[in-house]
GROMACS .gro file of C-alpha atoms in nm:
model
  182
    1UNK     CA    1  -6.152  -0.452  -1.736
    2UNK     CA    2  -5.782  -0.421  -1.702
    3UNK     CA    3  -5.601  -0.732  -1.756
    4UNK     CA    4  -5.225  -0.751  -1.700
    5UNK     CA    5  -5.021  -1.051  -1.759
    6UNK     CA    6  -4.683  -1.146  -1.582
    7UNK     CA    7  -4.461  -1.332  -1.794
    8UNK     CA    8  -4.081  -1.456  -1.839
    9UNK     CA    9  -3.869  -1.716  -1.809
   10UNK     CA   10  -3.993  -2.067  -1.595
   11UNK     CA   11  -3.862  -2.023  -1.233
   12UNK     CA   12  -3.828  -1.648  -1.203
   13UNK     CA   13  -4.072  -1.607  -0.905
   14UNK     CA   14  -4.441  -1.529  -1.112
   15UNK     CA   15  -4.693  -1.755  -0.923
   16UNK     CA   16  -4.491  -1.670  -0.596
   17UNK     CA   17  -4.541  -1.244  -0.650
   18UNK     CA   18  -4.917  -1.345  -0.826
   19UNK     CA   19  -4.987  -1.503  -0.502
   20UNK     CA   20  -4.862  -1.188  -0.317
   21UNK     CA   21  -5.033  -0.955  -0.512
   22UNK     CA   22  -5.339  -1.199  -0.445
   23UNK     CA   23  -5.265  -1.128  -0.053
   24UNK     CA   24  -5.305  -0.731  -0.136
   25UNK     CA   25  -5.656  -0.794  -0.314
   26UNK     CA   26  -5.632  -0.813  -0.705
   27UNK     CA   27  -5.777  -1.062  -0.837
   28UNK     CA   28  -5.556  -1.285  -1.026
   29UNK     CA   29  -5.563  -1.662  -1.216
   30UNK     CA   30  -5.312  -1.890  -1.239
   31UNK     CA   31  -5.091  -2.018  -1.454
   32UNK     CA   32  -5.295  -2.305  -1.688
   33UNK     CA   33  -4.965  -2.487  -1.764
   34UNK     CA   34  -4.874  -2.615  -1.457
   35UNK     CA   35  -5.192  -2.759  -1.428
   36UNK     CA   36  -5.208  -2.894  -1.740
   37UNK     CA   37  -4.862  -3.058  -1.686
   38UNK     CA   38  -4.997  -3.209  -1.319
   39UNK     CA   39  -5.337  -3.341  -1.436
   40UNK     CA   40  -5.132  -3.556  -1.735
   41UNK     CA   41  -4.875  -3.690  -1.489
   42UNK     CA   42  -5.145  -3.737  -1.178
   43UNK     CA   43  -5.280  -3.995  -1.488
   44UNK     CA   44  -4.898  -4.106  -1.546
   45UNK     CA   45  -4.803  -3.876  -1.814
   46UNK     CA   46  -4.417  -3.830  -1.705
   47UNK     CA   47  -4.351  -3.558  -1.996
   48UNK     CA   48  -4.682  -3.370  -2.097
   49UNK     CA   49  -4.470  -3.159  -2.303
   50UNK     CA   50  -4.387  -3.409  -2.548
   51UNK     CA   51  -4.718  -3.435  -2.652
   52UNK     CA   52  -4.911  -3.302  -2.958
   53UNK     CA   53  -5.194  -3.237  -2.734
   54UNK     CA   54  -5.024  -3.025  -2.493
   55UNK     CA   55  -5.053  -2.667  -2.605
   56UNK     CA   56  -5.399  -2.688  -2.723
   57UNK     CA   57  -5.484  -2.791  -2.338
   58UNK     CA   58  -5.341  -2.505  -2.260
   59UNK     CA   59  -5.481  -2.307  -2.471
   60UNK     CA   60  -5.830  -2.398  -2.375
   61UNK     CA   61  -5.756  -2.428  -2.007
   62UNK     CA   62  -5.644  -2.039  -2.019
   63UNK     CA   63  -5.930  -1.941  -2.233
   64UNK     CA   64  -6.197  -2.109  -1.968
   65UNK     CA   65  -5.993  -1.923  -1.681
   66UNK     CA   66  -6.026  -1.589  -1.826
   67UNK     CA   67  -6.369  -1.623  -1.949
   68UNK     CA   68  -6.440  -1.691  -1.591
   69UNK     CA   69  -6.205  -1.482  -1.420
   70UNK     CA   70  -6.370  -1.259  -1.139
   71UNK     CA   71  -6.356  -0.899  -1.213
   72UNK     CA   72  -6.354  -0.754  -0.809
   73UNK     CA   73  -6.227  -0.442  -0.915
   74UNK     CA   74  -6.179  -0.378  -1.250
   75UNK     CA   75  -5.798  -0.501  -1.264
   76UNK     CA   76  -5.713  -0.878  -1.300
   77UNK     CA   77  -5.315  -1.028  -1.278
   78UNK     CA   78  -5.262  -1.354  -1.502
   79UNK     CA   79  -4.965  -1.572  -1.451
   80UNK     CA   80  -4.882  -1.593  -1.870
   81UNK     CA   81  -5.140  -1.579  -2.127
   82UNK     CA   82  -5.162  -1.732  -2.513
   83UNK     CA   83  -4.826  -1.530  -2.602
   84UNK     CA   84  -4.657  -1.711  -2.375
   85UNK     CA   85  -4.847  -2.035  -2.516
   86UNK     CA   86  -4.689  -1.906  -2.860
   87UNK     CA   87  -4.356  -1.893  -2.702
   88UNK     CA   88  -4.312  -2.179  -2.574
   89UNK     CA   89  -4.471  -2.361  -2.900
   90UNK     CA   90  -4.188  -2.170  -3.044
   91UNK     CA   91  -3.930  -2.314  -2.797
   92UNK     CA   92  -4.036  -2.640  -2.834
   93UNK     CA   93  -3.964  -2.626  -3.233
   94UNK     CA   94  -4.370  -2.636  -3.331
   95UNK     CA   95  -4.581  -2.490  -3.565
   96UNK     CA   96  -4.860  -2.299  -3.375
   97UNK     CA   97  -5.146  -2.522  -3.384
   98UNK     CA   98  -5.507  -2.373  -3.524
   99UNK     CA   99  -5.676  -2.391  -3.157
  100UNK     CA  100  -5.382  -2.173  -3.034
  101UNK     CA  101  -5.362  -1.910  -3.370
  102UNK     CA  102  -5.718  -1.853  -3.365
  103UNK     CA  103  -5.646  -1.804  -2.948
  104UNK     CA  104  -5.371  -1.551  -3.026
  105UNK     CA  105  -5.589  -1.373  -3.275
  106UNK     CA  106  -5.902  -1.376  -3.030
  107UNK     CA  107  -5.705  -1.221  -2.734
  108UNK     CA  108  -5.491  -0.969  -2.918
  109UNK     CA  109  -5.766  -0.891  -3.196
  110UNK     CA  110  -6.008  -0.789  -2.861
  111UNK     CA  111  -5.751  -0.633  -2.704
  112UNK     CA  112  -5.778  -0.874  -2.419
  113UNK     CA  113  -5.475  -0.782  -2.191
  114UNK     CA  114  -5.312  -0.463  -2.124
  115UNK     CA  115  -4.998  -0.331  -2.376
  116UNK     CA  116  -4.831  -0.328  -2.071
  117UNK     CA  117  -4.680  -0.682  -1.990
  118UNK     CA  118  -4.492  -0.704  -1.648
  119UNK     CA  119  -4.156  -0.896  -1.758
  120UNK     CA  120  -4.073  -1.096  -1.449
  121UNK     CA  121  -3.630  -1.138  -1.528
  122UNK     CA  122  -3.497  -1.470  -1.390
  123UNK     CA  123  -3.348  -1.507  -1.023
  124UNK     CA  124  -3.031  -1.684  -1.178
  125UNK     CA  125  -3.070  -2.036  -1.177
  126UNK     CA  126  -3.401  -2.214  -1.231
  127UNK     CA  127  -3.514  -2.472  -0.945
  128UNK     CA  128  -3.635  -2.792  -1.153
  129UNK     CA  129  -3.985  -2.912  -1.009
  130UNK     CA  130  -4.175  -3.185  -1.171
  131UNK     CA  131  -4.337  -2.956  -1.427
  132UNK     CA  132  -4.023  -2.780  -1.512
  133UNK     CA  133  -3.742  -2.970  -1.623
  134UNK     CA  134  -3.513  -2.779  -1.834
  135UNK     CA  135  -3.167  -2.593  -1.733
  136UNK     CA  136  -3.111  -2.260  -1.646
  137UNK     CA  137  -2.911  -2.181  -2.002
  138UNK     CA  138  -3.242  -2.380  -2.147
  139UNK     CA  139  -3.462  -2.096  -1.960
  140UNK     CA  140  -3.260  -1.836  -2.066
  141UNK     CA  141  -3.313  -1.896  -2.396
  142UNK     CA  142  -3.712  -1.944  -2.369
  143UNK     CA  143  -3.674  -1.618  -2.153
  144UNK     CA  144  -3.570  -1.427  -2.449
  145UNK     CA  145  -3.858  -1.605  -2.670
  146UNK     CA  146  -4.095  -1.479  -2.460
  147UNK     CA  147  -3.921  -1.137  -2.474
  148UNK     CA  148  -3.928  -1.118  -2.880
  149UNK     CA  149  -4.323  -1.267  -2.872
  150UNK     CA  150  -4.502  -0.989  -2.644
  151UNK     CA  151  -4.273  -0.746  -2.858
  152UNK     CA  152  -4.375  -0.895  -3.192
  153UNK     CA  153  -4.693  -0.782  -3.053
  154UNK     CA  154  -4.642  -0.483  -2.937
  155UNK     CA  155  -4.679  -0.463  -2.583
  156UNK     CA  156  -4.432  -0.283  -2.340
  157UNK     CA  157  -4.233  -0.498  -2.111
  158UNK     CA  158  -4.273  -0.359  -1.759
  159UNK     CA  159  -3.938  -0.493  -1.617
  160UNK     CA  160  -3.930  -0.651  -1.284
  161UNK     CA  161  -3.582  -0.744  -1.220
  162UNK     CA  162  -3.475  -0.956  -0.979
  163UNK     CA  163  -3.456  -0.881  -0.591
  164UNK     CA  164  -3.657  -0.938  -0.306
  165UNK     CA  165  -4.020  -1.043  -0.302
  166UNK     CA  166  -4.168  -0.800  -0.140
  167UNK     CA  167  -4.003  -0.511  -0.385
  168UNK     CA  168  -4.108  -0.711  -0.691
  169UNK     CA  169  -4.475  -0.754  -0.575
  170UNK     CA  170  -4.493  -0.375  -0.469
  171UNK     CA  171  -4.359  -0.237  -0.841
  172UNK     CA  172  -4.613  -0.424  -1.004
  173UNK     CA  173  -4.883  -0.356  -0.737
  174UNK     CA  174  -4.794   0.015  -0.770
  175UNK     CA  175  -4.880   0.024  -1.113
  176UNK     CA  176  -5.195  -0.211  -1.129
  177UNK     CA  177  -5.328   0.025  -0.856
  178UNK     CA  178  -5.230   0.329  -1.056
  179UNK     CA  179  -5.447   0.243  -1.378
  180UNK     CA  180  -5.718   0.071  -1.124
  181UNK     CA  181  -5.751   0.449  -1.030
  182UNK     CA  182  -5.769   0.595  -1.353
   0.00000   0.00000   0.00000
């Protein structure tokens, strides 16, 4: 199973290419985050993020989604994984909790995801949305955290820079259906 993750900084346009990439026939899973962050304030949570609890739902949420993931044809496309769960721990000024270390370990111990990480670069500004509330200088910043994480690691960022859509989703489909072939 080849599992790829797109990462990078919040507003840069990963669920919109994963859901293009869906349209072409990968299989992909979404981002647990978001969901996380909508099922707190859908029970009147306003800031999930502030929370000691809200990594390790994370954490769990994206373990059950690739446990369960479908595996149509050998290549699956996540929107982040538990680096970016790291990261943002980091950005947020906390200590990695044990649920997401012993995550970490699990998915980069069993070689989980692919070395190659597609790096999706911001658009230039980031769109605030009621699960993303920080600036664009604010993004920046956890942009580069991500960047220094899935190196720390050592994956290979795959660069998708910003442009149009439809180029971004066909770089990354290009190589996904490359090493599908292999």
């Amino acid at each position: 199973m080849r599992r790829y993750v797109l990462t990078g900084t919040p507003g840069a346009g990963k669920t919109t290419i994963l859901r293009g990439l869906a349209a072409l026939g990968h299989a992909v899973v979404e981002e647990a985050a978001t969901d996380v962050i909508a099922r707190a304030q859908a029970r009147g949570e306003d800031e999930p993020w502030t929370r000691e609890w809200f990594v390790d739902e994370i954490v769990e949420l994206q373990k059950q989604r690739q446990l369960a993931a479908p595996a149509a044809d050998g290549v699956q496309v996540y929107d982040r994984s538990p680096l970016c769960t790291l990261a943002l721990a980091a950005h947020q000024g906390r200590p990695p909790s044990p649920a997401l270390t012993a995550e970490v370990e699990r998915v980069t111990g069993q070689a989980v995801y692919q070395r190659q990480v597609f790096f999706v670069r911001n658009l230039g500004f980031c769109e605030p949305t009621a699960a993303r509330r920080i600036s664009f200088r604010q993004s920046l910043e956890f942009e580069r955290i991500h960047e220094d994480t899935y190196r720390a690691f050592g994956h290979e960022l795959v660069e998708v820079p910003a442009g149009d859509l439809a180029g971004r989703i066909a770089a990354i489909d290009a190589v996904v259906s490359a090493r599908r072939a292999e």
